[in-house]
Amino acid sequence: MNPTPAVLAAFAGAVLTVGTYWLVESAGPAGWEEAVVESADRAQSSLSTEPGAGDDEQHHFVLRTASGERFDVRGRGRKLVQSEGTWLQVEISDVGREAQAIKVYGTRISVDSGGFGVFWAAGIGGGLLLGAVASCADAKRPIPAVASVVAGLGAGALPVLLLF
């Protein structure tokens, strides 16, 4: 029997498990905590005085919660203009402890937390799994080949799950 489908499925299981973790980390359950802005800077500034100008400003903050946790957050928009020492609320994911949003003057503003890796993980993991299933179609005994893909998928996911 050809081990290729099981190997592809094992890699797919590992990549898809990491992608699922990143997804839950960036969009999963979260809670709000008070935090202070330790440092704040603008990366890009629009000098235009037209309405809507400044909405493309990139802001970078270092936030520290009362418990001492530190978060690097990035976001775009005029509403993110905050100075050092300002207290605000930060939405922190329960899984992975990543900042998902900040609340400024009662308005929730999403911040970048590196969630773009989810799309890469889904694409690569899905492609590997599709390759494993396609190689099962070429097998002379498809039922054992599919069983090996399922076993490989679990064998790839298990070590990654144990890391978290």
Coordinates of N, CA and C in Angstrom, one line a residue:
M1 N 0.8 -1.2 0.0 CA 0.0 0.0 0.0 C 0.9 1.2 0.0
N2 N 0.5 2.3 -0.7 CA 1.2 3.5 -0.8 C 1.1 4.4 0.4
P3 N 2.2 4.8 1.1 CA 2.0 5.6 2.3 C 1.8 7.1 2.0
T4 N 1.8 7.5 0.8 CA 1.7 8.9 0.5 C 0.4 9.5 1.0
P5 N -0.8 8.9 0.8 CA -2.0 9.5 1.3 C -2.0 9.7 2.8
A6 N -1.5 8.8 3.6 CA -1.4 8.9 5.0 C -0.4 10.1 5.4
V7 N 0.7 10.1 4.7 CA 1.7 11.2 5.0 C 1.1 12.6 4.7
L8 N 0.5 12.7 3.5 CA -0.2 14.0 3.2 C -1.2 14.3 4.2
A9 N -2.0 13.4 4.6 CA -3.1 13.6 5.6 C -2.5 14.0 6.9
A10 N -1.4 13.4 7.3 CA -0.8 13.8 8.6 C -0.3 15.2 8.6
F11 N 0.3 15.7 7.5 CA 0.7 17.1 7.4 C -0.5 18.0 7.3
A12 N -1.6 17.5 6.6 CA -2.8 18.3 6.6 C -3.4 18.5 7.9
G13 N -3.4 17.4 8.7 CA -4.0 17.4 10.1 C -3.2 18.4 11.0
A14 N -1.9 18.4 10.8 CA -1.1 19.3 11.6 C -1.3 20.8 11.2
V15 N -1.3 21.1 9.9 CA -1.5 22.4 9.5 C -3.0 22.9 9.8
L16 N -4.0 22.1 9.6 CA -5.3 22.5 9.8 C -5.6 22.7 11.3
T17 N -4.9 21.9 12.2 CA -5.1 22.1 13.6 C -4.5 23.5 14.0
V18 N -3.3 23.8 13.5 CA -2.7 25.1 13.8 C -3.6 26.2 13.3
G19 N -4.1 26.1 12.1 CA -5.0 27.1 11.6 C -6.3 27.3 12.4
T20 N -6.8 26.2 12.9 CA -8.0 26.2 13.8 C -7.7 27.0 15.1
Y21 N -6.5 26.7 15.6 CA -6.1 27.4 16.8 C -6.0 28.9 16.6
W22 N -5.3 29.3 15.5 CA -5.2 30.7 15.1 C -6.6 31.3 14.9
L23 N -7.5 30.6 14.3 CA -8.9 31.1 14.1 C -9.6 31.4 15.5
V24 N -9.5 30.4 16.4 CA -10.1 30.6 17.7 C -9.4 31.7 18.5
E25 N -8.1 31.8 18.3 CA -7.4 32.8 19.0 C -7.7 34.2 18.5
S26 N -8.0 34.4 17.2 CA -8.3 35.7 16.7 C -9.7 36.1 16.7
A27 N -10.6 35.1 16.7 CA -12.1 35.4 16.6 C -12.9 34.6 17.6
G28 N -12.3 33.9 18.5 CA -13.0 33.1 19.5 C -13.5 33.9 20.7
P29 N -13.9 33.1 21.8 CA -14.4 33.8 23.0 C -13.3 34.7 23.6
A30 N -13.8 35.8 24.2 CA -12.9 36.8 24.7 C -13.6 37.5 25.9
G31 N -12.7 38.2 26.6 CA -13.2 39.0 27.7 C -12.5 40.4 27.7
W32 N -13.1 41.4 28.3 CA -12.6 42.7 28.4 C -11.8 42.9 29.7
E33 N -10.7 43.6 29.5 CA -9.8 44.0 30.7 C -9.4 45.5 30.5
E34 N -9.1 46.1 31.6 CA -8.6 47.5 31.6 C -7.1 47.4 31.3
A35 N -6.6 48.4 30.5 CA -5.2 48.4 30.1 C -4.8 49.9 30.0
V36 N -3.5 50.1 30.1 CA -3.0 51.4 29.9 C -2.1 51.4 28.7
V37 N -2.1 52.5 28.0 CA -1.2 52.6 26.8 C 0.2 53.0 27.2
E38 N 1.1 52.1 27.1 CA 2.5 52.3 27.5 C 3.3 53.1 26.4
S39 N 3.0 52.8 25.1 CA 3.6 53.6 24.1 C 2.6 53.6 22.9
A40 N 2.7 54.7 22.1 CA 1.8 54.8 21.0 C 2.5 55.6 19.9
D41 N 2.4 55.1 18.7 CA 3.0 55.9 17.6 C 2.2 55.6 16.3
R42 N 2.3 56.6 15.4 CA 1.6 56.5 14.1 C 2.7 56.1 13.1
A43 N 2.4 55.1 12.3 CA 3.4 54.7 11.3 C 3.2 55.5 10.0
Q44 N 2.0 55.8 9.6 CA 1.7 56.5 8.4 C 0.7 57.6 8.7
S45 N 0.9 58.8 8.1 CA 0.0 59.9 8.4 C -0.4 60.5 7.1
S46 N -1.7 60.8 7.0 CA -2.2 61.5 5.9 C -2.3 63.0 6.2
L47 N -1.6 63.9 5.4 CA -1.6 65.3 5.6 C -2.8 66.0 5.0
S48 N -3.7 65.3 4.3 CA -4.8 65.9 3.7 C -5.8 66.3 4.7
T49 N -6.5 67.4 4.4 CA -7.6 67.9 5.3 C -9.0 67.6 4.8
E50 N -9.0 66.7 3.8 CA -10.3 66.3 3.2 C -11.0 65.4 4.2
P51 N -12.4 65.4 4.2 CA -13.1 64.4 5.0 C -12.7 63.0 4.8
G52 N -12.5 62.3 5.8 CA -12.0 60.9 5.7 C -10.5 60.7 5.7
A53 N -9.8 61.8 5.6 CA -8.4 61.8 5.6 C -8.0 61.4 7.0
G54 N -7.0 60.6 7.2 CA -6.5 60.2 8.5 C -7.1 58.8 8.8
D55 N -8.1 58.3 8.1 CA -8.6 57.0 8.3 C -7.7 55.9 7.9
D56 N -6.6 56.3 7.2 CA -5.6 55.3 6.7 C -4.4 55.3 7.6
E57 N -4.4 56.0 8.7 CA -3.2 56.1 9.6 C -3.1 54.7 10.3
Q58 N -1.8 54.2 10.3 CA -1.5 53.0 11.0 C -1.0 53.3 12.4
H59 N -1.6 52.8 13.4 CA -1.3 53.0 14.7 C -0.7 51.8 15.4
H60 N 0.3 51.9 16.2 CA 0.9 50.8 17.0 C 0.9 51.2 18.4
F61 N 0.3 50.3 19.3 CA 0.3 50.5 20.7 C 1.0 49.4 21.4
V62 N 1.5 49.7 22.6 CA 1.9 48.7 23.5 C 1.0 48.9 24.7
L63 N 0.2 47.9 25.1 CA -0.8 48.0 26.2 C -0.3 47.1 27.3
R64 N -0.6 47.6 28.5 CA -0.3 46.8 29.7 C -1.5 46.7 30.6
T65 N -1.9 45.5 30.9 CA -3.1 45.3 31.8 C -2.7 45.5 33.2
A66 N -3.7 45.5 34.1 CA -3.4 45.6 35.5 C -2.7 44.4 36.1
S67 N -2.8 43.3 35.4 CA -2.1 42.1 35.9 C -0.7 42.0 35.3
G68 N -0.3 43.0 34.5 CA 1.1 43.0 34.0 C 1.3 42.4 32.6
E69 N 0.2 41.9 32.0 CA 0.3 41.4 30.6 C 0.6 42.5 29.6
R70 N 1.4 42.3 28.6 CA 1.7 43.3 27.6 C 1.2 42.8 26.3
F71 N 0.6 43.7 25.5 CA 0.1 43.4 24.2 C 0.5 44.4 23.2
D72 N 1.0 43.9 22.0 CA 1.3 44.8 20.9 C 0.1 44.8 20.0
V73 N -0.5 45.9 19.7 CA -1.6 45.9 18.8 C -1.4 47.0 17.7
R74 N -2.0 46.7 16.6 CA -1.9 47.6 15.4 C -3.3 47.7 14.9
G75 N -3.5 48.9 14.3 CA -4.8 49.1 13.7 C -4.8 50.4 12.9
R76 N -5.9 50.6 12.1 CA -6.0 51.8 11.3 C -7.2 52.6 11.7
G77 N -7.0 53.9 11.5 CA -8.2 54.8 11.7 C -7.9 55.9 12.6
R78 N -8.7 56.9 12.4 CA -8.6 58.2 13.2 C -9.0 57.9 14.7
K79 N -9.9 57.0 14.9 CA -10.4 56.7 16.3 C -9.3 56.1 17.2
L80 N -8.3 55.6 16.6 CA -7.2 55.0 17.4 C -6.2 56.0 17.9
V81 N -6.4 57.2 17.7 CA -5.4 58.2 18.2 C -5.5 58.3 19.7
Q82 N -4.5 57.7 20.4 CA -4.4 57.7 21.8 C -3.0 58.1 22.3
S83 N -2.9 58.7 23.4 CA -1.6 59.1 23.9 C -1.2 58.1 25.0
E84 N 0.1 58.2 25.4 CA 0.6 57.3 26.4 C 0.0 57.6 27.7
G85 N -0.3 56.6 28.5 CA -0.9 56.8 29.8 C -2.4 56.8 29.8
T86 N -3.0 56.7 28.6 CA -4.5 56.6 28.5 C -4.9 55.2 28.9
W87 N -6.0 55.2 29.8 CA -6.6 53.9 30.2 C -7.7 53.6 29.2
L88 N -7.8 52.4 28.7 CA -8.9 51.9 27.9 C -9.1 50.5 28.1
Q89 N -10.1 49.9 27.4 CA -10.4 48.5 27.6 C -9.9 47.8 26.4
V90 N -9.4 46.6 26.6 CA -8.8 45.7 25.5 C -9.6 44.4 25.6
E91 N -10.0 43.9 24.5 CA -10.7 42.6 24.4 C -9.6 41.5 24.2
I92 N -9.5 40.6 25.1 CA -8.4 39.6 25.1 C -9.1 38.2 24.9
S93 N -8.5 37.5 23.9 CA -9.1 36.1 23.6 C -8.8 35.2 24.8
D94 N -9.7 34.3 25.1 CA -9.5 33.3 26.1 C -8.5 32.2 25.7
V95 N -8.4 32.0 24.4 CA -7.5 31.1 23.8 C -6.3 31.8 23.2
G96 N -5.1 31.6 23.8 CA -3.9 32.2 23.3 C -3.6 33.6 23.8
R97 N -4.6 34.2 24.5 CA -4.4 35.5 25.1 C -3.9 36.6 24.1
E98 N -4.6 36.8 23.1 CA -4.3 37.8 22.0 C -5.3 38.9 22.1
A99 N -4.8 40.1 21.8 CA -5.8 41.3 21.8 C -6.6 41.2 20.5
Q100 N -7.9 41.3 20.6 CA -8.8 41.2 19.4 C -9.3 42.6 19.1
A101 N -9.5 43.5 20.1 CA -10.1 44.8 19.9 C -9.8 45.7 21.1
I102 N -9.9 47.0 20.9 CA -9.9 47.9 22.0 C -11.2 48.7 22.0
K103 N -11.5 49.2 23.1 CA -12.7 50.1 23.2 C -12.3 51.5 23.5
V104 N -12.6 52.4 22.6 CA -12.2 53.8 22.7 C -13.5 54.6 22.8
Y105 N -13.8 55.3 23.9 CA -15.0 56.1 24.0 C -16.2 55.3 23.8
G106 N -16.3 54.1 24.2 CA -17.4 53.2 24.1 C -17.6 52.6 22.7
T107 N -16.6 52.8 21.8 CA -16.7 52.2 20.5 C -15.7 51.1 20.4
R108 N -16.1 49.9 20.0 CA -15.2 48.7 19.8 C -14.5 48.9 18.4
I109 N -13.2 48.8 18.5 CA -12.4 48.9 17.3 C -11.5 47.7 17.2
S110 N -11.6 46.9 16.1 CA -10.8 45.7 15.9 C -9.4 46.1 15.6
V111 N -8.5 45.3 16.1 CA -7.1 45.5 15.9 C -6.5 44.3 15.2
D112 N -5.4 44.5 14.6 CA -4.7 43.3 13.9 C -4.0 42.5 15.0
S113 N -4.3 41.2 14.9 CA -3.6 40.3 15.8 C -3.0 39.1 15.1
G114 N -2.7 39.4 13.8 CA -2.0 38.3 13.0 C -2.9 37.2 12.5
G115 N -4.2 37.5 12.4 CA -5.1 36.4 12.0 C -5.0 36.1 10.5
F116 N -4.2 36.7 9.7 CA -4.1 36.4 8.3 C -3.5 35.0 8.1
G117 N -2.7 34.5 9.0 CA -2.2 33.1 8.9 C -3.2 32.0 8.8
V118 N -4.4 32.3 9.3 CA -5.5 31.4 9.2 C -5.8 31.0 7.7
F119 N -5.8 32.0 6.9 CA -6.1 31.7 5.4 C -5.0 30.9 4.8
W120 N -3.7 31.2 5.2 CA -2.6 30.4 4.6 C -2.7 28.9 5.1
A121 N -3.0 28.8 6.4 CA -3.1 27.4 7.0 C -4.3 26.7 6.3
A122 N -5.4 27.3 6.1 CA -6.6 26.7 5.5 C -6.2 26.3 4.0
G123 N -5.6 27.2 3.3 CA -5.2 26.9 1.9 C -4.2 25.7 1.8
I124 N -3.2 25.8 2.6 CA -2.1 24.7 2.5 C -2.7 23.4 3.1
G125 N -3.3 23.4 4.3 CA -3.9 22.2 4.8 C -5.0 21.6 4.0
G126 N -5.8 22.5 3.4 CA -6.9 22.0 2.5 C -6.3 21.4 1.2
G127 N -5.2 22.0 0.7 CA -4.6 21.4 -0.5 C -3.9 20.1 -0.2
L128 N -3.3 20.0 1.0 CA -2.7 18.7 1.3 C -3.7 17.6 1.5
L129 N -4.8 18.0 2.2 CA -5.9 17.0 2.4 C -6.6 16.6 1.0
L130 N -6.7 17.5 0.2 CA -7.3 17.3 -1.2 C -6.3 16.3 -1.9
G131 N -5.0 16.6 -1.8 CA -4.1 15.7 -2.5 C -4.1 14.3 -1.9
A132 N -4.3 14.2 -0.6 CA -4.4 12.8 0.0 C -5.7 12.1 -0.4
V133 N -6.8 12.8 -0.5 CA -8.0 12.2 -1.0 C -7.9 11.8 -2.5
A134 N -7.3 12.7 -3.2 CA -7.1 12.4 -4.7 C -6.3 11.2 -4.9
S135 N -5.2 11.0 -4.1 CA -4.4 9.8 -4.2 C -5.1 8.6 -3.8
C136 N -6.2 8.7 -2.9 CA -7.0 7.6 -2.6 C -7.8 7.1 -3.8
A137 N -8.2 8.0 -4.6 CA -9.0 7.7 -5.8 C -8.2 6.8 -6.7
D138 N -6.9 6.9 -6.7 CA -6.0 6.1 -7.6 C -5.7 4.8 -7.0
A139 N -6.0 4.6 -5.8 CA -5.6 3.3 -5.1 C -6.5 2.2 -5.6
K140 N -5.9 1.0 -5.6 CA -6.7 -0.2 -6.0 C -7.7 -0.6 -4.9
R141 N -7.3 -0.3 -3.7 CA -8.2 -0.6 -2.6 C -8.6 0.7 -1.9
P142 N -9.7 1.4 -2.3 CA -10.0 2.8 -1.8 C -10.4 2.8 -0.3
I143 N -11.1 1.8 0.1 CA -11.6 1.8 1.5 C -10.4 1.8 2.5
P144 N -9.4 0.9 2.4 CA -8.2 1.0 3.3 C -7.4 2.3 3.1
A145 N -7.4 2.9 1.8 CA -6.7 4.1 1.6 C -7.4 5.3 2.3
V146 N -8.7 5.3 2.3 CA -9.4 6.4 3.0 C -9.2 6.2 4.5
A147 N -9.2 5.0 5.0 CA -9.0 4.8 6.4 C -7.6 5.2 6.8
S148 N -6.6 5.1 5.9 CA -5.2 5.5 6.2 C -5.2 7.1 6.2
V149 N -6.0 7.7 5.4 CA -6.0 9.2 5.3 C -6.6 9.7 6.7
V150 N -7.7 9.0 7.1 CA -8.3 9.5 8.4 C -7.4 9.3 9.5
A151 N -6.7 8.1 9.5 CA -5.7 7.9 10.6 C -4.5 8.9 10.5
G152 N -4.1 9.2 9.3 CA -3.0 10.2 9.1 C -3.4 11.6 9.6
L153 N -4.7 11.9 9.3 CA -5.2 13.2 9.7 C -5.2 13.3 11.2
G154 N -5.6 12.3 11.9 CA -5.6 12.3 13.4 C -4.2 12.2 13.9
A155 N -3.3 11.5 13.2 CA -1.9 11.4 13.7 C -1.2 12.7 13.5
G156 N -1.6 13.5 12.5 CA -1.0 14.9 12.4 C -1.5 15.9 13.3
A157 N -2.8 15.8 13.6 CA -3.5 16.7 14.6 C -3.1 16.5 16.0
L158 N -2.9 15.3 16.4 CA -2.7 14.9 17.8 C -1.5 15.6 18.4
P159 N -0.3 15.5 17.8 CA 0.9 16.2 18.4 C 0.7 17.7 18.5
V160 N 0.0 18.3 17.5 CA -0.2 19.8 17.6 C -1.1 20.1 18.7
L161 N -2.2 19.3 18.9 CA -3.1 19.6 20.0 C -2.4 19.5 21.3
L162 N -1.5 18.5 21.4 CA -0.7 18.4 22.7 C 0.2 19.6 23.0
L163 N 0.5 20.3 22.0 CA 1.3 21.5 22.2 C 0.5 22.7 22.8
F164 N -0.8 22.7 22.6 CA -1.6 23.8 23.1 C -2.2 23.3 24.4

